[in-house]
PDB file of N, CA and C in Angstrom:
ATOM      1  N   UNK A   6       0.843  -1.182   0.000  1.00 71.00           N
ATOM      2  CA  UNK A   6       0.000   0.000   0.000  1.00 71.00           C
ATOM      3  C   UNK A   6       0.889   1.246   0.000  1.00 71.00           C
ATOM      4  N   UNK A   7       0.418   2.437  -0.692  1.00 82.00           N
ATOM      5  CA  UNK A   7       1.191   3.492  -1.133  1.00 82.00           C
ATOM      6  C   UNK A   7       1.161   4.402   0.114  1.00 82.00           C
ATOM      7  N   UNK A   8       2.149   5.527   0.535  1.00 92.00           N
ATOM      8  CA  UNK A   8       1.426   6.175   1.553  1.00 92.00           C
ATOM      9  C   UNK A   8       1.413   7.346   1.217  1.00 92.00           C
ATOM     10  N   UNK A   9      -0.166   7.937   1.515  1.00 96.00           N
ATOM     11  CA  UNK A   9      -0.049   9.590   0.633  1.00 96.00           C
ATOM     12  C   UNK A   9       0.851  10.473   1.212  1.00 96.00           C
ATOM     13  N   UNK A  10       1.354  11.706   0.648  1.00 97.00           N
ATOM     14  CA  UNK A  10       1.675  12.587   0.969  1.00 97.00           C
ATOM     15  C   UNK A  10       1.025  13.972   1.194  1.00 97.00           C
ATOM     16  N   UNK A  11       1.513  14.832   2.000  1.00 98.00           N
ATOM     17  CA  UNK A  11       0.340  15.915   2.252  1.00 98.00           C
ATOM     18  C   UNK A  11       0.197  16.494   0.818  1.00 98.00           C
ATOM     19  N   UNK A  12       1.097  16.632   0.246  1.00 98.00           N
ATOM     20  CA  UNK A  12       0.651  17.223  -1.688  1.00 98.00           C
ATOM     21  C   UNK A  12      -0.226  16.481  -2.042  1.00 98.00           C
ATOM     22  N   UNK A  13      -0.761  14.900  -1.953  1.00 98.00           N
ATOM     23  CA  UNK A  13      -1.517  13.745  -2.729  1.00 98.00           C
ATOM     24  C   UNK A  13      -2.788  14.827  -1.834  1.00 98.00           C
ATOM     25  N   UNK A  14      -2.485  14.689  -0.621  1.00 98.00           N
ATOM     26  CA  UNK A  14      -3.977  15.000  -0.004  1.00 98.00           C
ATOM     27  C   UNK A  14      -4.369  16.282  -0.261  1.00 98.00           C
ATOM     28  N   UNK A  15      -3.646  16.968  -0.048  1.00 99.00           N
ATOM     29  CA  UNK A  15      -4.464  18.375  -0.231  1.00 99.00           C
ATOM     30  C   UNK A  15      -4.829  18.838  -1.784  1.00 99.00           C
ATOM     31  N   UNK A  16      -3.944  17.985  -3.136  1.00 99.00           N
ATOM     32  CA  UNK A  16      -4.710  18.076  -4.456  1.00 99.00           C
ATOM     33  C   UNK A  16      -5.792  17.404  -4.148  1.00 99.00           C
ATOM     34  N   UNK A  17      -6.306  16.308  -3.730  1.00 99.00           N
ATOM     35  CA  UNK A  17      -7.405  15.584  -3.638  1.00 99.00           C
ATOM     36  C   UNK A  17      -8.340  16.327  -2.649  1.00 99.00           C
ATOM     37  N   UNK A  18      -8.520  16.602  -1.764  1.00 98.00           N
ATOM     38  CA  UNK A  18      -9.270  17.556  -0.858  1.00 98.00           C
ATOM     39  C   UNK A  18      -9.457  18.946  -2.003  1.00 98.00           C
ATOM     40  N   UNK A  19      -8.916  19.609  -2.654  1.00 99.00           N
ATOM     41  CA  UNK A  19      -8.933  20.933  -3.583  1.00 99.00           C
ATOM     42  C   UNK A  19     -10.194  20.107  -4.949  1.00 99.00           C
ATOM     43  N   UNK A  20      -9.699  18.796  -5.106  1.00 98.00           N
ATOM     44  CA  UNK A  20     -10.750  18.286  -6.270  1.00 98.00           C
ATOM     45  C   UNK A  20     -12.322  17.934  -5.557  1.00 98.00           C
ATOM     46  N   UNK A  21     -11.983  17.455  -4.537  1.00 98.00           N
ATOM     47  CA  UNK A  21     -13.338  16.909  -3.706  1.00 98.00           C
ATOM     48  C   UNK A  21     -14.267  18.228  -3.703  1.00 98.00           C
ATOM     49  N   UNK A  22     -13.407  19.271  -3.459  1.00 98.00           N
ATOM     50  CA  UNK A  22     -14.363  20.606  -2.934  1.00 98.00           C
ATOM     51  C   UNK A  22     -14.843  21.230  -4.062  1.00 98.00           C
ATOM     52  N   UNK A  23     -14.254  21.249  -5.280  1.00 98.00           N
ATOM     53  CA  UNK A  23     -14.343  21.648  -6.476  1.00 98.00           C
ATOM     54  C   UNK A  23     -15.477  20.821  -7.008  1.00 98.00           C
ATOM     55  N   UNK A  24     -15.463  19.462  -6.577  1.00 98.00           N
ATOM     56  CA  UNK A  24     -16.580  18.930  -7.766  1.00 98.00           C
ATOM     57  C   UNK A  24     -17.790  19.166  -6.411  1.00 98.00           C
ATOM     58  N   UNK A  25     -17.664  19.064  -5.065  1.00 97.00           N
ATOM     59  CA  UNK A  25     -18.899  19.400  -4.328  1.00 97.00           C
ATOM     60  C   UNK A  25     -19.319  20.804  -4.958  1.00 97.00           C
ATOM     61  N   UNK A  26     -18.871  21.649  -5.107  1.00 97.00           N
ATOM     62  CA  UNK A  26     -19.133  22.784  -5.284  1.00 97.00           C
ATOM     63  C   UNK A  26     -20.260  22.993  -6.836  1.00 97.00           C
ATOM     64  N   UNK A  27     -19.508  22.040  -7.315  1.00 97.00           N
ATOM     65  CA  UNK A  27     -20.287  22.413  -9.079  1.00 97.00           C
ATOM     66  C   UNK A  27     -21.181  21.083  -9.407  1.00 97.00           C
ATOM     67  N   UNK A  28     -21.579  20.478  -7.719  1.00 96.00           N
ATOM     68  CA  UNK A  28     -22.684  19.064  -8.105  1.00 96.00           C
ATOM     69  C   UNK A  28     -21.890  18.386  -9.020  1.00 96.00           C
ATOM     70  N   UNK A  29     -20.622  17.819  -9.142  1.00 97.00           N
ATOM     71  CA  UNK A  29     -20.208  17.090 -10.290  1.00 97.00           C
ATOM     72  C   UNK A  29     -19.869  15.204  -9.174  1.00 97.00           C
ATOM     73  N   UNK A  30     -21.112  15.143  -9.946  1.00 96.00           N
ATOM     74  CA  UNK A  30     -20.929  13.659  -8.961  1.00 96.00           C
ATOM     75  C   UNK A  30     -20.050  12.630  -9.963  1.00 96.00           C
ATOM     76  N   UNK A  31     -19.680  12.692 -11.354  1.00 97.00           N
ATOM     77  CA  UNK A  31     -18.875  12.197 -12.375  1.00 97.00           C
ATOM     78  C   UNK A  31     -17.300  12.486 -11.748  1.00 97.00           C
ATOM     79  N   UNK A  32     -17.054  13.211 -11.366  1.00 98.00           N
ATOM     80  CA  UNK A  32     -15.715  13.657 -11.096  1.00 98.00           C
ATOM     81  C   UNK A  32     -15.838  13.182  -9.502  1.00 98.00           C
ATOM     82  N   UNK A  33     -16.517  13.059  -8.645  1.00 98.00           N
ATOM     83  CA  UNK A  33     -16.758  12.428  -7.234  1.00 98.00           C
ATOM     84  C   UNK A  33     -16.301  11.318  -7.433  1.00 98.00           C
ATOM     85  N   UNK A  34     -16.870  10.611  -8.929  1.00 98.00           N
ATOM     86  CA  UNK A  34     -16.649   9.153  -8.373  1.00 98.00           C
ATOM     87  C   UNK A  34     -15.507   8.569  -9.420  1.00 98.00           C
ATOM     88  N   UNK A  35     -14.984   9.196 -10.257  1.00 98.00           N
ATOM     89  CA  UNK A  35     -13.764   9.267 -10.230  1.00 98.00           C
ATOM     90  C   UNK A  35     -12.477   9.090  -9.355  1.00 98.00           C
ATOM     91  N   UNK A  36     -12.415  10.503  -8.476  1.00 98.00           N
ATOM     92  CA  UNK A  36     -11.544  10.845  -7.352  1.00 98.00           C
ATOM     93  C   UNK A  36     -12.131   9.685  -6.687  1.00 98.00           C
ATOM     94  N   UNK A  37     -12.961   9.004  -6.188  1.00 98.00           N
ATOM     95  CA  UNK A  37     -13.239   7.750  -5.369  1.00 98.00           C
ATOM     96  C   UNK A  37     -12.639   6.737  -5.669  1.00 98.00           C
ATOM     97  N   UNK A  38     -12.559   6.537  -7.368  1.00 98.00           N
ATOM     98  CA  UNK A  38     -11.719   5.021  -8.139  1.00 98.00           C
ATOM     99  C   UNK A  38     -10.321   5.424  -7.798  1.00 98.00           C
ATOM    100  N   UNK A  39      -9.724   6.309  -8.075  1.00 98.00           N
ATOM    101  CA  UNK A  39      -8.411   6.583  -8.019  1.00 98.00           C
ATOM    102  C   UNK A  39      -8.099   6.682  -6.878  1.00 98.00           C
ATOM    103  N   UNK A  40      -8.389   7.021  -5.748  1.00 98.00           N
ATOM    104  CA  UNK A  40      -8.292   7.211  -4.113  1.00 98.00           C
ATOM    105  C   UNK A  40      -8.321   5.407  -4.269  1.00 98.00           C
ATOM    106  N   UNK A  41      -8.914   5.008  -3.999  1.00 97.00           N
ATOM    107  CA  UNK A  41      -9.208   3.356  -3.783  1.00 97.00           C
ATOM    108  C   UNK A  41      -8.527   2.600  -4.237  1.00 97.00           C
ATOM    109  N   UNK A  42      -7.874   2.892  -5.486  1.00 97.00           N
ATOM    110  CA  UNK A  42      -7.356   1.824  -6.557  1.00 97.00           C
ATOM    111  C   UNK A  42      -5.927   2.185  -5.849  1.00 97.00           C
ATOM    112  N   UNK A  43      -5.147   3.406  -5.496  1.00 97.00           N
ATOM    113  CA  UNK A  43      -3.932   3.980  -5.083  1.00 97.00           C
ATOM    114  C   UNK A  43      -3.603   3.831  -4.210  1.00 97.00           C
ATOM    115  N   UNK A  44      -4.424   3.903  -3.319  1.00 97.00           N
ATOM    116  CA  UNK A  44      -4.247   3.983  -1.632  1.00 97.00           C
ATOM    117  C   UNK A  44      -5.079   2.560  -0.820  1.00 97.00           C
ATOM    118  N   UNK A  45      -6.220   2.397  -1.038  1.00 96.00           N
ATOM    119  CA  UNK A  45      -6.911   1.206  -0.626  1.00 96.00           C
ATOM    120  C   UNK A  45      -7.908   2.131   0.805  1.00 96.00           C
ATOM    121  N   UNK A  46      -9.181   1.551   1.056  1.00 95.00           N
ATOM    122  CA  UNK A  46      -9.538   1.924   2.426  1.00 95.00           C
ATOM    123  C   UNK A  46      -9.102   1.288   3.531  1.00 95.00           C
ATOM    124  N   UNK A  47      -8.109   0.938   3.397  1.00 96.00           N
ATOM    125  CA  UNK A  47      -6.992   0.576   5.028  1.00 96.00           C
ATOM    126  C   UNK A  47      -6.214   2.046   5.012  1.00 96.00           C
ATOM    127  N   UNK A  48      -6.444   3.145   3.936  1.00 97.00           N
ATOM    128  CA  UNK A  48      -5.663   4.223   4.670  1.00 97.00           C
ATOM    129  C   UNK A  48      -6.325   5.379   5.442  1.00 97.00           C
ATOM    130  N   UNK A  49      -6.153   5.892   6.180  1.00 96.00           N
ATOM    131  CA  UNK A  49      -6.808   6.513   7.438  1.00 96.00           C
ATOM    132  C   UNK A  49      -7.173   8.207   6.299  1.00 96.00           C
ATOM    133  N   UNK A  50      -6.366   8.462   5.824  1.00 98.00           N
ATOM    134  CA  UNK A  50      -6.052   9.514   5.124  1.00 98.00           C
ATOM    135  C   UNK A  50      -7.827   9.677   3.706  1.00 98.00           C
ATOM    136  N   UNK A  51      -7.336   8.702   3.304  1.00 98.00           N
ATOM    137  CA  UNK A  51      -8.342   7.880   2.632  1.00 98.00           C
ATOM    138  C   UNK A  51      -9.981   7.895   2.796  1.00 98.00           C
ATOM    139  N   UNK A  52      -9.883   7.429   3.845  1.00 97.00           N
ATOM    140  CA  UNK A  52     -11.330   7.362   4.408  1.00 97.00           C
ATOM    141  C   UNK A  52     -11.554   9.244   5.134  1.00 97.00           C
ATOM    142  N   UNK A  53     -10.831  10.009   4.961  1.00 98.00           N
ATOM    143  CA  UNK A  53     -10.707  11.085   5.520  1.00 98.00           C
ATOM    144  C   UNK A  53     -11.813  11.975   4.516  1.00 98.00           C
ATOM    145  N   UNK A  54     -10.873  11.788   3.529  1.00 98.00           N
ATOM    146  CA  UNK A  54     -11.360  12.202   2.035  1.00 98.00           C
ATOM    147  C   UNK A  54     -12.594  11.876   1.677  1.00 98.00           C
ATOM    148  N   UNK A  55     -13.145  10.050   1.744  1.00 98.00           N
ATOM    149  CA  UNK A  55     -14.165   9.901   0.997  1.00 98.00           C
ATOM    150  C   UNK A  55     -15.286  10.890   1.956  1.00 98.00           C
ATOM    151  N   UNK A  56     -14.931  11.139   3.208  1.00 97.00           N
ATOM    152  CA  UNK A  56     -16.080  11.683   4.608  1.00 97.00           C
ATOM    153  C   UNK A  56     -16.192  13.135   4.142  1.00 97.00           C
ATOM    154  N   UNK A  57     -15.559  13.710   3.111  1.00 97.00           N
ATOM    155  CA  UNK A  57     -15.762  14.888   3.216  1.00 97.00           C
ATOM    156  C   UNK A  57     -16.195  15.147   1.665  1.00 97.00           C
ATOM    157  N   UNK A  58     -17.085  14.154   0.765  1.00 97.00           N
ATOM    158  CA  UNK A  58     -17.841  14.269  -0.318  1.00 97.00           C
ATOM    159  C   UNK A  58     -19.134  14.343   0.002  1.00 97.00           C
ATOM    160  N   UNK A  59     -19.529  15.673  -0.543  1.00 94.00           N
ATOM    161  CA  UNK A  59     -21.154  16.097   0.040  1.00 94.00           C
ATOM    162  C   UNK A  59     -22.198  15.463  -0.410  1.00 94.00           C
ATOM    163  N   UNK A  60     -22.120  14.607  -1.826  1.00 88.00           N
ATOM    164  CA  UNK A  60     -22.930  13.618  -2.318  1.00 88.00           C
ATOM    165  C   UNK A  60     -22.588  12.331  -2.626  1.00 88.00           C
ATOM    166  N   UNK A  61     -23.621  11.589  -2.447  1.00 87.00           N
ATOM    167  CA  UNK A  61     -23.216   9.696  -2.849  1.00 87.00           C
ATOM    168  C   UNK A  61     -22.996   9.877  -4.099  1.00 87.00           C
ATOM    169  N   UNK A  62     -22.040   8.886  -4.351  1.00 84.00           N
ATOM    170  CA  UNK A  62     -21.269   8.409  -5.798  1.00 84.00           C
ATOM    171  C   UNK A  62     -21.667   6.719  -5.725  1.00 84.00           C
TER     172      UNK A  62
END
């Protein structure tokens, strides 16, 4: 398993807020495949991220 770095997280937190912002649930669940496929939900960081998407994907 990869371990993020604060650059991985805070581009990913900047995309999360960006697609909450413009209802883009296509780009939500995107950033969800790539978070998952990269990192896995055994990372704390990870599950940080998916908690702070304002809509289901």
């Amino acid at each position: 398993m990869e371990s993020m770095t604060n650059k991985d997280y805070y581009s990913y937190k900047s995309a999360i807020e960006a697609a909450n912002d413009t209802q883009d649930k296509e780009a939500l669940r995107q950033i969800q495949k790539q978070l998952i496929a990269k990192y896995t939900l055994d990372n704390e960081d990870v599950r940080d991220l998916l908690r702070k998407f304002r809509y289901s994907v």
